[in-house]
mmCIF file of C-alpha atoms in Angstrom:
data_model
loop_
_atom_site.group_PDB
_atom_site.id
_atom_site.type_symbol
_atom_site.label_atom_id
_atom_site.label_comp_id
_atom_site.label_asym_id
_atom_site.label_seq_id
_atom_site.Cartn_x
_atom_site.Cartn_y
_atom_site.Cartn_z
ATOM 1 C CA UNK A 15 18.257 9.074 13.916
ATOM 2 C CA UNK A 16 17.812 11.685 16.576
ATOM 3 C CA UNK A 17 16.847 15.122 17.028
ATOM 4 C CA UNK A 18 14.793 17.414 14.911
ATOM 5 C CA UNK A 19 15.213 16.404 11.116
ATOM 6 C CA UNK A 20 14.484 18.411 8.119
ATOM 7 C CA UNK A 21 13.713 18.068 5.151
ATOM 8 C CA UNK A 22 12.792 20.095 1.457
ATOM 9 C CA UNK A 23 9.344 21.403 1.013
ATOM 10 C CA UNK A 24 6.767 18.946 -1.041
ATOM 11 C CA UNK A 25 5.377 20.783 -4.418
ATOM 12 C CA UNK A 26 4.309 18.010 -6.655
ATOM 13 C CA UNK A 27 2.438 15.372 -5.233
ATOM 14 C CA UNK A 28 0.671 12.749 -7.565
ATOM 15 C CA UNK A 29 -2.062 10.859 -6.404
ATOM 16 C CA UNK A 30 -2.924 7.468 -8.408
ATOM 17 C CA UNK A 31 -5.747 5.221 -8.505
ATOM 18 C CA UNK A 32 -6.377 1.990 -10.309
ATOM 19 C CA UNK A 33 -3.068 0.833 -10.346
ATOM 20 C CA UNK A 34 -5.025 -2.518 -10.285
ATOM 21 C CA UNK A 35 -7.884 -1.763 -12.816
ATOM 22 C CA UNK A 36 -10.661 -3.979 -10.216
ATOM 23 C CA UNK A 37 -9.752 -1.933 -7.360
ATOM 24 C CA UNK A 38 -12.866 0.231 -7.324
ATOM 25 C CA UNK A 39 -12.261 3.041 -4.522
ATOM 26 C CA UNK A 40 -9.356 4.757 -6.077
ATOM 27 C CA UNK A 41 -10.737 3.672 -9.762
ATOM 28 C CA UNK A 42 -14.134 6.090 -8.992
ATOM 29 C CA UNK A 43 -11.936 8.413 -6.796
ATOM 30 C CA UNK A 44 -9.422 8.678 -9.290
ATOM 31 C CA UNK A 45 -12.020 8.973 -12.378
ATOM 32 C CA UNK A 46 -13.378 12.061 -10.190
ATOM 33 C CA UNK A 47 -10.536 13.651 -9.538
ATOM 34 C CA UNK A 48 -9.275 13.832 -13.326
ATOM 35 C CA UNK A 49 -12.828 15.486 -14.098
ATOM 36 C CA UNK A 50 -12.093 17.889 -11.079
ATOM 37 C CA UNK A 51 -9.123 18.126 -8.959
ATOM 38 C CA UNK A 52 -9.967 21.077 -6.696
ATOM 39 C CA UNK A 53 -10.663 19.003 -4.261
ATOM 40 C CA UNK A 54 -6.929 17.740 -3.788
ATOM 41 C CA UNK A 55 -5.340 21.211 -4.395
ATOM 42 C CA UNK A 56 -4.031 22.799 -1.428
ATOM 43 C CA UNK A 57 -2.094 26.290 -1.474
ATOM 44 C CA UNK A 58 1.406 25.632 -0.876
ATOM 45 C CA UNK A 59 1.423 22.387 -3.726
ATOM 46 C CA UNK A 60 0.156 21.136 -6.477
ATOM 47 C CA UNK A 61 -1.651 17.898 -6.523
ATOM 48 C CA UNK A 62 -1.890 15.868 -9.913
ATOM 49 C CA UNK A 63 -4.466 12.725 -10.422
ATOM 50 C CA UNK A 64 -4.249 9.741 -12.575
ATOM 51 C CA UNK A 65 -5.102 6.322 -13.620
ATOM 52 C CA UNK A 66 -2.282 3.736 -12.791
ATOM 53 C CA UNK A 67 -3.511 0.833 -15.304
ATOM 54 C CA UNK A 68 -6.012 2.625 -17.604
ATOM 55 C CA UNK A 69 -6.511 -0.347 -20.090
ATOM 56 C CA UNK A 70 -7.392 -3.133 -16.582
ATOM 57 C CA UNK A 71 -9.719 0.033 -15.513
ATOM 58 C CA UNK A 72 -11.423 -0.294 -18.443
ATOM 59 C CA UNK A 73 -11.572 -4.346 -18.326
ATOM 60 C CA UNK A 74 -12.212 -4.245 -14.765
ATOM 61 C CA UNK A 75 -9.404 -6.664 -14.051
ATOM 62 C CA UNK A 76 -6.274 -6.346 -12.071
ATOM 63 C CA UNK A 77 -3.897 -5.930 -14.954
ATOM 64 C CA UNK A 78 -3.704 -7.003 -18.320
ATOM 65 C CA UNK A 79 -0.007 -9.136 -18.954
ATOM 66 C CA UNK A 80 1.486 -8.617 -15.284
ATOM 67 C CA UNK A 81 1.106 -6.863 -11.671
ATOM 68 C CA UNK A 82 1.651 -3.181 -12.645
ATOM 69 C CA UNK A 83 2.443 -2.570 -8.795
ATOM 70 C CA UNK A 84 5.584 -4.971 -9.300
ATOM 71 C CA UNK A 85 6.935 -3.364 -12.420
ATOM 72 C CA UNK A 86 9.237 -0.606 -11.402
ATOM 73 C CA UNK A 87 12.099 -2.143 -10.824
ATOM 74 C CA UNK A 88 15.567 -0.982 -12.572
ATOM 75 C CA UNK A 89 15.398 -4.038 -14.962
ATOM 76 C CA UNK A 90 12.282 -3.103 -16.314
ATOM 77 C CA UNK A 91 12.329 0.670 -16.096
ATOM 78 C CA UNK A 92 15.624 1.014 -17.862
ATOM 79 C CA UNK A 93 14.917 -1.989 -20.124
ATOM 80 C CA UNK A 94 13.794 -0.979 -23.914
ATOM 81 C CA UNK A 95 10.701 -2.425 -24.044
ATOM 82 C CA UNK A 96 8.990 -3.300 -27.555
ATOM 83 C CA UNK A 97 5.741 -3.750 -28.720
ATOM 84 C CA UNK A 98 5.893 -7.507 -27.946
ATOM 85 C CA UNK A 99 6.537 -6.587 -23.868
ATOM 86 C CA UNK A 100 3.440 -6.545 -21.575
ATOM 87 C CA UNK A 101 1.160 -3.786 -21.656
ATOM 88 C CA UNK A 102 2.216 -2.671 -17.646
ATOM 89 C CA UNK A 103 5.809 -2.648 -18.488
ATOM 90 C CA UNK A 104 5.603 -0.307 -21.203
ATOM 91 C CA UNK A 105 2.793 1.507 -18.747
ATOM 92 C CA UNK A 106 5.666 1.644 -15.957
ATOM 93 C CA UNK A 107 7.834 3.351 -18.127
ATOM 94 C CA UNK A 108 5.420 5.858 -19.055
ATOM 95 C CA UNK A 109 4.787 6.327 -15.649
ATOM 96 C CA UNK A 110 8.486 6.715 -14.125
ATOM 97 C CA UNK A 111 8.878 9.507 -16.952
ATOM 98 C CA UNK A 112 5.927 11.427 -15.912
ATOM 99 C CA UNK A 113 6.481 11.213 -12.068
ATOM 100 C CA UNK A 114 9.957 10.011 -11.939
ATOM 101 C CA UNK A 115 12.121 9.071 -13.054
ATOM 102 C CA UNK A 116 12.691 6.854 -9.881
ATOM 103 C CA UNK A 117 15.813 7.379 -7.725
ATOM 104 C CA UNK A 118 16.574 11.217 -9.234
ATOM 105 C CA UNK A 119 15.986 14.630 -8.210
ATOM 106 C CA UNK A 120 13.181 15.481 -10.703
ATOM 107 C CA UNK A 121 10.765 12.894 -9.325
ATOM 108 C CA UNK A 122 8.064 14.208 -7.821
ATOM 109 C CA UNK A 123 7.869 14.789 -4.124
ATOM 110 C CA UNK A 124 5.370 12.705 -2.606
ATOM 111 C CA UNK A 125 3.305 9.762 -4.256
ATOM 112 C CA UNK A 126 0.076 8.287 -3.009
ATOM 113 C CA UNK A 127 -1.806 5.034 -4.493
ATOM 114 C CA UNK A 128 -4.680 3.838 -3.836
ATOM 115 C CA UNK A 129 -5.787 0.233 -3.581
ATOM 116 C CA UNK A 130 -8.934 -2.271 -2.325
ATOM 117 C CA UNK A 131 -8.328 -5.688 -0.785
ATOM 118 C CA UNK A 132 -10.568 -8.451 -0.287
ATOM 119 C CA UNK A 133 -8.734 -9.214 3.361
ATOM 120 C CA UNK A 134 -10.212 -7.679 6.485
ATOM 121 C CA UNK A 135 -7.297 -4.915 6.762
ATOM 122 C CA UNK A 136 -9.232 -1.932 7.232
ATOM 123 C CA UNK A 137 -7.536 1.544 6.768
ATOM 124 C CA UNK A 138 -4.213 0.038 6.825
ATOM 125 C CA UNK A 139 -1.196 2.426 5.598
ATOM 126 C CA UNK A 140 1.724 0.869 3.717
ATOM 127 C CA UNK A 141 5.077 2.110 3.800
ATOM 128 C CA UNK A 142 8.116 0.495 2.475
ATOM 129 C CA UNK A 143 10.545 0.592 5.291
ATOM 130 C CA UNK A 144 10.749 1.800 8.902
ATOM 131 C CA UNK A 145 13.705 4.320 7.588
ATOM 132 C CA UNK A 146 11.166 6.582 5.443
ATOM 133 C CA UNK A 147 10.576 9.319 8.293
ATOM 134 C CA UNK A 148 8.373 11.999 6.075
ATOM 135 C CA UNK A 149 5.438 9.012 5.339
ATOM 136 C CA UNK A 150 5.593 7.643 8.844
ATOM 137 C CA UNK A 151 5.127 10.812 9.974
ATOM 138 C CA UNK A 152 2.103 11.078 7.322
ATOM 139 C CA UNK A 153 1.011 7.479 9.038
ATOM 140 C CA UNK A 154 1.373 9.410 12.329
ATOM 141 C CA UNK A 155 -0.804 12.076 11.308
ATOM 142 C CA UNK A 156 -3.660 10.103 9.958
ATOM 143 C CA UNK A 157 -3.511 8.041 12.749
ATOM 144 C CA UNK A 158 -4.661 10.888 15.310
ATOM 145 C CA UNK A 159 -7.279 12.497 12.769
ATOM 146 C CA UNK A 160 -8.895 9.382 11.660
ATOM 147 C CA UNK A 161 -12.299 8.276 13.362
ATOM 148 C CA UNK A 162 -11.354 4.906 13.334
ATOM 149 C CA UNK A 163 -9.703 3.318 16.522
ATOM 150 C CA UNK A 164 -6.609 1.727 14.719
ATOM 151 C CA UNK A 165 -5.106 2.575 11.685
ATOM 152 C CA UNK A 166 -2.474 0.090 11.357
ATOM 153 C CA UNK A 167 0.661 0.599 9.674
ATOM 154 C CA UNK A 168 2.636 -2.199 7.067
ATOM 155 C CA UNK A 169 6.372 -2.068 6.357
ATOM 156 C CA UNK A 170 6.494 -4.654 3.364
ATOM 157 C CA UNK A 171 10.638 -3.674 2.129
ATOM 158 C CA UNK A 172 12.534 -6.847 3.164
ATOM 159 C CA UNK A 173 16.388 -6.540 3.953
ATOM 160 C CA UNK A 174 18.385 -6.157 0.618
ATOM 161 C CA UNK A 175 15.314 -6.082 -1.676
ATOM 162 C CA UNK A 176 14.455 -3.405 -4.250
ATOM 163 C CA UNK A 177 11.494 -1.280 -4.223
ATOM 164 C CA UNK A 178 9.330 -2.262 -7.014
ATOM 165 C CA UNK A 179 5.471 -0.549 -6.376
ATOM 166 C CA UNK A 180 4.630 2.534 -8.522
ATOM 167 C CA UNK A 181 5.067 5.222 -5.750
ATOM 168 C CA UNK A 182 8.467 4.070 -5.478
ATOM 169 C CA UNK A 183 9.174 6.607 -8.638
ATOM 170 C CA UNK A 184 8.447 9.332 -6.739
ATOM 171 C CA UNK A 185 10.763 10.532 -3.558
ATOM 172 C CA UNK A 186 8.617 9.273 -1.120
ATOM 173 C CA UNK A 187 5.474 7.872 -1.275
ATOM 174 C CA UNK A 188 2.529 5.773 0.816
ATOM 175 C CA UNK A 189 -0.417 3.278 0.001
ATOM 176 C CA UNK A 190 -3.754 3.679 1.743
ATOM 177 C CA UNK A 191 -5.090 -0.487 1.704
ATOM 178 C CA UNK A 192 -8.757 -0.528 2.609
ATOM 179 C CA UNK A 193 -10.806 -3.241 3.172
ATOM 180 C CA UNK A 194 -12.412 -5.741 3.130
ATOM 181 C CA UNK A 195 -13.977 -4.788 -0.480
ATOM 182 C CA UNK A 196 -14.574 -7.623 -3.071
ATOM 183 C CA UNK A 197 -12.882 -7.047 -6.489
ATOM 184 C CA UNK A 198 -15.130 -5.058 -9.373
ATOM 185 C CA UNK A 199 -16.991 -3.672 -6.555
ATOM 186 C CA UNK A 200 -17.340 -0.182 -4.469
ATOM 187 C CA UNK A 201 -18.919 0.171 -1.455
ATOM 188 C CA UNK A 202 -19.880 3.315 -0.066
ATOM 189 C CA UNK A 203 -18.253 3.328 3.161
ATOM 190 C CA UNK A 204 -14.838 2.384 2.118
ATOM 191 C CA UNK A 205 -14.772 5.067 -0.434
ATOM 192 C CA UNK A 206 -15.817 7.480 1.592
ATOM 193 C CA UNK A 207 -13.405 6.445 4.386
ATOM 194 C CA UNK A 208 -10.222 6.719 1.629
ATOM 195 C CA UNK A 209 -11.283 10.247 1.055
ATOM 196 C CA UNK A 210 -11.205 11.392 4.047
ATOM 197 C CA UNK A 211 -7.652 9.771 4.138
ATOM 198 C CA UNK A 212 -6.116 11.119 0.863
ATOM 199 C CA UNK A 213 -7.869 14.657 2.604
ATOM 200 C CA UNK A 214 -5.889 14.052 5.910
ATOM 201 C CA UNK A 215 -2.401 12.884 3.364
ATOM 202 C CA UNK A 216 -2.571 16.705 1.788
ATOM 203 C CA UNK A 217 -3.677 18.450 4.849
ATOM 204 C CA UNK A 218 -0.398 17.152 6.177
ATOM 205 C CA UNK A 219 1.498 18.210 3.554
ATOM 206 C CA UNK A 220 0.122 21.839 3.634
ATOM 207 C CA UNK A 221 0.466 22.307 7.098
ATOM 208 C CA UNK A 222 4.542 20.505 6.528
ATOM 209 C CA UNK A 223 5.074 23.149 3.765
ATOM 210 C CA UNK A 224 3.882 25.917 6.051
ATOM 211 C CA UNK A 225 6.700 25.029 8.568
ATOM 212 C CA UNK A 226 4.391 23.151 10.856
ATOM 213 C CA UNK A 227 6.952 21.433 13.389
ATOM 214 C CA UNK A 228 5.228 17.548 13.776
ATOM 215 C CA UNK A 229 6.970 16.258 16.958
ATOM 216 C CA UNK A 230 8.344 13.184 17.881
ATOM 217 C CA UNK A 231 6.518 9.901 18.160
ATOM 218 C CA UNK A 232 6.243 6.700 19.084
ATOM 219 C CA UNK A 233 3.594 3.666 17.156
ATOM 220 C CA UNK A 234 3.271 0.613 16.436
ATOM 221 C CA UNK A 235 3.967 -1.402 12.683
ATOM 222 C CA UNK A 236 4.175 -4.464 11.483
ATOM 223 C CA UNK A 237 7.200 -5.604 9.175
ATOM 224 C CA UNK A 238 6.573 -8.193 6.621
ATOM 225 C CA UNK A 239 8.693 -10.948 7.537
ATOM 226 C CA UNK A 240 7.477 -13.753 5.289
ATOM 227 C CA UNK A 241 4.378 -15.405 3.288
ATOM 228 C CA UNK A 242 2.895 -18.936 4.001
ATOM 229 C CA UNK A 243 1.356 -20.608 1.023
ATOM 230 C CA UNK A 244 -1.783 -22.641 0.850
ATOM 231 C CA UNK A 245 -1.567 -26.643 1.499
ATOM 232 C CA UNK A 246 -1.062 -28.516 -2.224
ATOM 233 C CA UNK A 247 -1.691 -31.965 -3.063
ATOM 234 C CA UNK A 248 1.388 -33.745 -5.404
ATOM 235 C CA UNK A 249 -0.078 -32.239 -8.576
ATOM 236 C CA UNK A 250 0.108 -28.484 -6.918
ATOM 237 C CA UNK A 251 -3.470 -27.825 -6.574
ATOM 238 C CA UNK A 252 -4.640 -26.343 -3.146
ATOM 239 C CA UNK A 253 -6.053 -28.945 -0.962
ATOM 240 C CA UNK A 254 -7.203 -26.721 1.696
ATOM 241 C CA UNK A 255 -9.025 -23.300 2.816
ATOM 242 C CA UNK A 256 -7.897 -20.738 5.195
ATOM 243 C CA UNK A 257 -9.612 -21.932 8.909
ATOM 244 C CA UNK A 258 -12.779 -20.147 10.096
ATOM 245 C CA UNK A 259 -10.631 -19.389 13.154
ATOM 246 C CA UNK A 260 -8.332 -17.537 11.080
ATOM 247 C CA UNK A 261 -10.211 -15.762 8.582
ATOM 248 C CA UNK A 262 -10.844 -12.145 9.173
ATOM 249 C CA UNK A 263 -8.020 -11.898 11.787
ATOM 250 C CA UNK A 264 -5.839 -9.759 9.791
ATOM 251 C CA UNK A 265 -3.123 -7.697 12.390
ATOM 252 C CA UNK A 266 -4.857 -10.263 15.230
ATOM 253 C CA UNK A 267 -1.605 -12.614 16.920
ATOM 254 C CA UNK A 268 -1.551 -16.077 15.681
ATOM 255 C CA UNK A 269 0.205 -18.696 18.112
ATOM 256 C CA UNK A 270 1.926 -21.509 17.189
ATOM 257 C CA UNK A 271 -0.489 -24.454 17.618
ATOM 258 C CA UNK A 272 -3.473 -22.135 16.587
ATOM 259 C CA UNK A 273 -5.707 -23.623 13.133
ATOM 260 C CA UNK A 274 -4.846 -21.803 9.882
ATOM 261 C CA UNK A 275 -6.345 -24.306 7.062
ATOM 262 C CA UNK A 276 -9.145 -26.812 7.105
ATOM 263 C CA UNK A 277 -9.274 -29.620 4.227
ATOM 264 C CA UNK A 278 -12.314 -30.673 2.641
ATOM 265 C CA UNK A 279 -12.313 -33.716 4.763
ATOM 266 C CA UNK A 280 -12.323 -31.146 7.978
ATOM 267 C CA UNK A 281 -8.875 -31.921 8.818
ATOM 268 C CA UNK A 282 -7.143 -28.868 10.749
ATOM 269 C CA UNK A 283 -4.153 -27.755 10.236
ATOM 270 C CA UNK A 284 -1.830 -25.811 12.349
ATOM 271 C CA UNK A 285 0.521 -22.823 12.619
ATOM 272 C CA UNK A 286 3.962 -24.551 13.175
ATOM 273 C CA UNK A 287 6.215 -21.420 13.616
ATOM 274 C CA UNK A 288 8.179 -20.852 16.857
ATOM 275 C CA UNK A 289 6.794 -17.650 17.647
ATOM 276 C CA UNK A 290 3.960 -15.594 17.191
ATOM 277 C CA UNK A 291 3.329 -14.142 14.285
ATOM 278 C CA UNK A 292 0.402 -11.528 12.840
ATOM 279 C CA UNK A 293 -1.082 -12.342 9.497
ATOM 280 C CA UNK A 294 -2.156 -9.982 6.791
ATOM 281 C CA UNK A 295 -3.544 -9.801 3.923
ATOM 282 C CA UNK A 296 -5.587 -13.203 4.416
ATOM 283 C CA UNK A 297 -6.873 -14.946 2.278
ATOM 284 C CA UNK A 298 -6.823 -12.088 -0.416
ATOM 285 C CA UNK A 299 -8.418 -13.150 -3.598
ATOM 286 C CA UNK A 300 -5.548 -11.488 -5.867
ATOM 287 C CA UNK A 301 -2.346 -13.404 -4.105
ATOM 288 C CA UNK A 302 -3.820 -16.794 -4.748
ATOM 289 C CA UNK A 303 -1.477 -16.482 -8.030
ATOM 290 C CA UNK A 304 0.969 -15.542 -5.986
ATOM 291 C CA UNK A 305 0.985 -18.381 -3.825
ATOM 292 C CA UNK A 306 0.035 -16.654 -0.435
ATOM 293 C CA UNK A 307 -2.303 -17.326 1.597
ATOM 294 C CA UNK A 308 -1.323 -15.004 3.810
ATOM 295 C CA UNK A 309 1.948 -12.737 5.321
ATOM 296 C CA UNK A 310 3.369 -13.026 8.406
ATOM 297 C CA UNK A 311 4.976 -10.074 10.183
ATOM 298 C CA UNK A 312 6.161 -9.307 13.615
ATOM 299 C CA UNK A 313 4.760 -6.054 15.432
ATOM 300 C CA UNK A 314 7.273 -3.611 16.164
ATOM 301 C CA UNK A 315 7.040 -0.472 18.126
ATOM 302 C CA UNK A 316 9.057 2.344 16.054
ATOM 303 C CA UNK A 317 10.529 5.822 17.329
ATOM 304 C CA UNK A 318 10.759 8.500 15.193
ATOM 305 C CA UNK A 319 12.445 11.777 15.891
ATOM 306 C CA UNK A 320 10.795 15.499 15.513
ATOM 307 C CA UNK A 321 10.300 16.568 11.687
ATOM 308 C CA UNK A 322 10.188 19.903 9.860
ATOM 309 C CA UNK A 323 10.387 21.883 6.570
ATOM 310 C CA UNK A 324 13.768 23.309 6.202
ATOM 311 C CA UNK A 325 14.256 26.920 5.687
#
């Protein structure tokens, strides 16, 4: 991909919170926002608000049958769901018709969720692949008007795999990640950090739809590239925490030889990969189900080509 690209002019842009209903930043954003969405309205688009998971919002839990944020994928959008299928499933419908549906020209234009981790990520941005130029451009963006030093940026798409998280519905979409913030809680400083964020997301927009030309860039992102699990004894309960060493060190490079668990009888265990890898999304309370402990990814340094509103 070279050269100047263009592409359409944004005019709906949704902006969700609570997709996981203990995710308390875009929960209280979100719940603001429905009361009064001035604040996200910006001349040249129209911004609509909304709960993700209403029903875990109001339990204060991250979903109620299954992980809404892995339910729009074809087999369950397109599936007829009854009143025996989880409560997210028949929420992900609902949602693809309102915003979507996914994959056609009547989706809506941009997408951005909003979620809380317990792992030391910071304002990380997530973006499904390094081939979706108009939110890597957004990444771009936030990335020179944030305060904060480093505002790192996840590619989580593998090779071959479907997209399957709820801004996926839309044409294109991104995830502001903030923490480290424990579940059922909201702290201050986080939630005012993600506002200035979704600010920075529209301001981009408007400034895009007013035929701003964003030049050409160059940054850094790391690609998802696989998960390592927590040690198990025979019976396939964990027998060991993530290391002190490695706790914390989310984005940081991890070497092979380097400590990554510690048993209960102080034992450390190391990283045996061949190369050097950087872990997210450690020790995150939520992916214990999932059987992570943490992600690795490689860092990558991406070049992206000169974008623009077509006229």
């Amino acid at each position: 991909m070279t050269g100047l690209q263009h592409l359409p002019a944004l005019r709906r842009v949704a902006v969700c919170g609570g997709t996981h209903g203990n995710e308390m930043s875009g929960v209280y954003l979100a719940k603001h926002w429905l009361a009064n969405s001035s604040e996200l309205q910006r001349g040249t688009f129209h911004a609509t608000p909304f709960l993700g998971n209403p029903r875990a919002v109001e339990q204060c839990v991250r979903y109620i049958g299954r992980d809404l944020n892995r339910a729009f994928t074809a087999g369950i959008l397109n599936y007829k769901v009854s009143d025996t299928d989880s409560y997210e499933c028949q929420r992900a419908q609902e949602i693809n018709q309102t915003f979507g549906p996914k994959g056609s020209s009547q989706a809506y234009d941009f997408m951005l969720d909003l979620h809380n981790t317990t792992a030391n990520m910071g304002s990380c941005l997530i973006v499904a692949s390094e081939h979706d130029l108009l939110p890597l451009h957004v990444c771009s963006y936030i990335q020179k008007q944030s305060k904060r030093k480093n505002c790192p940026i996840l590619l989580y798409q593998q090779p071959g795999q479907e997209t399957y998280s709820i801004n996926s519905v839309s044409k294109a979409g991104l995830v502001i990640e903030m923490g480290p913030q424990p579940q059922g809680v909201a702290r201050a400083d986080l939630l005012t950090e993600m506002r200035s964020t979704v600010a920075y997301v529209l301001d981009f927009i408007e400034l895009f739809n007013k035929g701003t030309l964003f030049p050409a860039f160059e940054t850094e992102a790391y690609k998802v590239v696989g998960c390592v699990d927590f040690p198990r004894n025979p019976s396939g309960e964990i027998c060991a925490v993530v290391h002190p060493k490695l706790q914390d060190k989310d984005f940081q490079p991890l070497k092979p030889g380097d400590p990554i668990f510690q048993t209960l009888d102080g034992e450390n265990i190391l990283y045996e990969g061949d190369d050097t890898t950087y872990p997210v999304f450690i020790n995150e309370a939520a992916y214990y189900e999932k059987k992570a402990a943490f992600f690795k990814t490689e860092k990558q340094t991406l070049s992206r080509p000169a974008l623009q509103k077509e006229f």
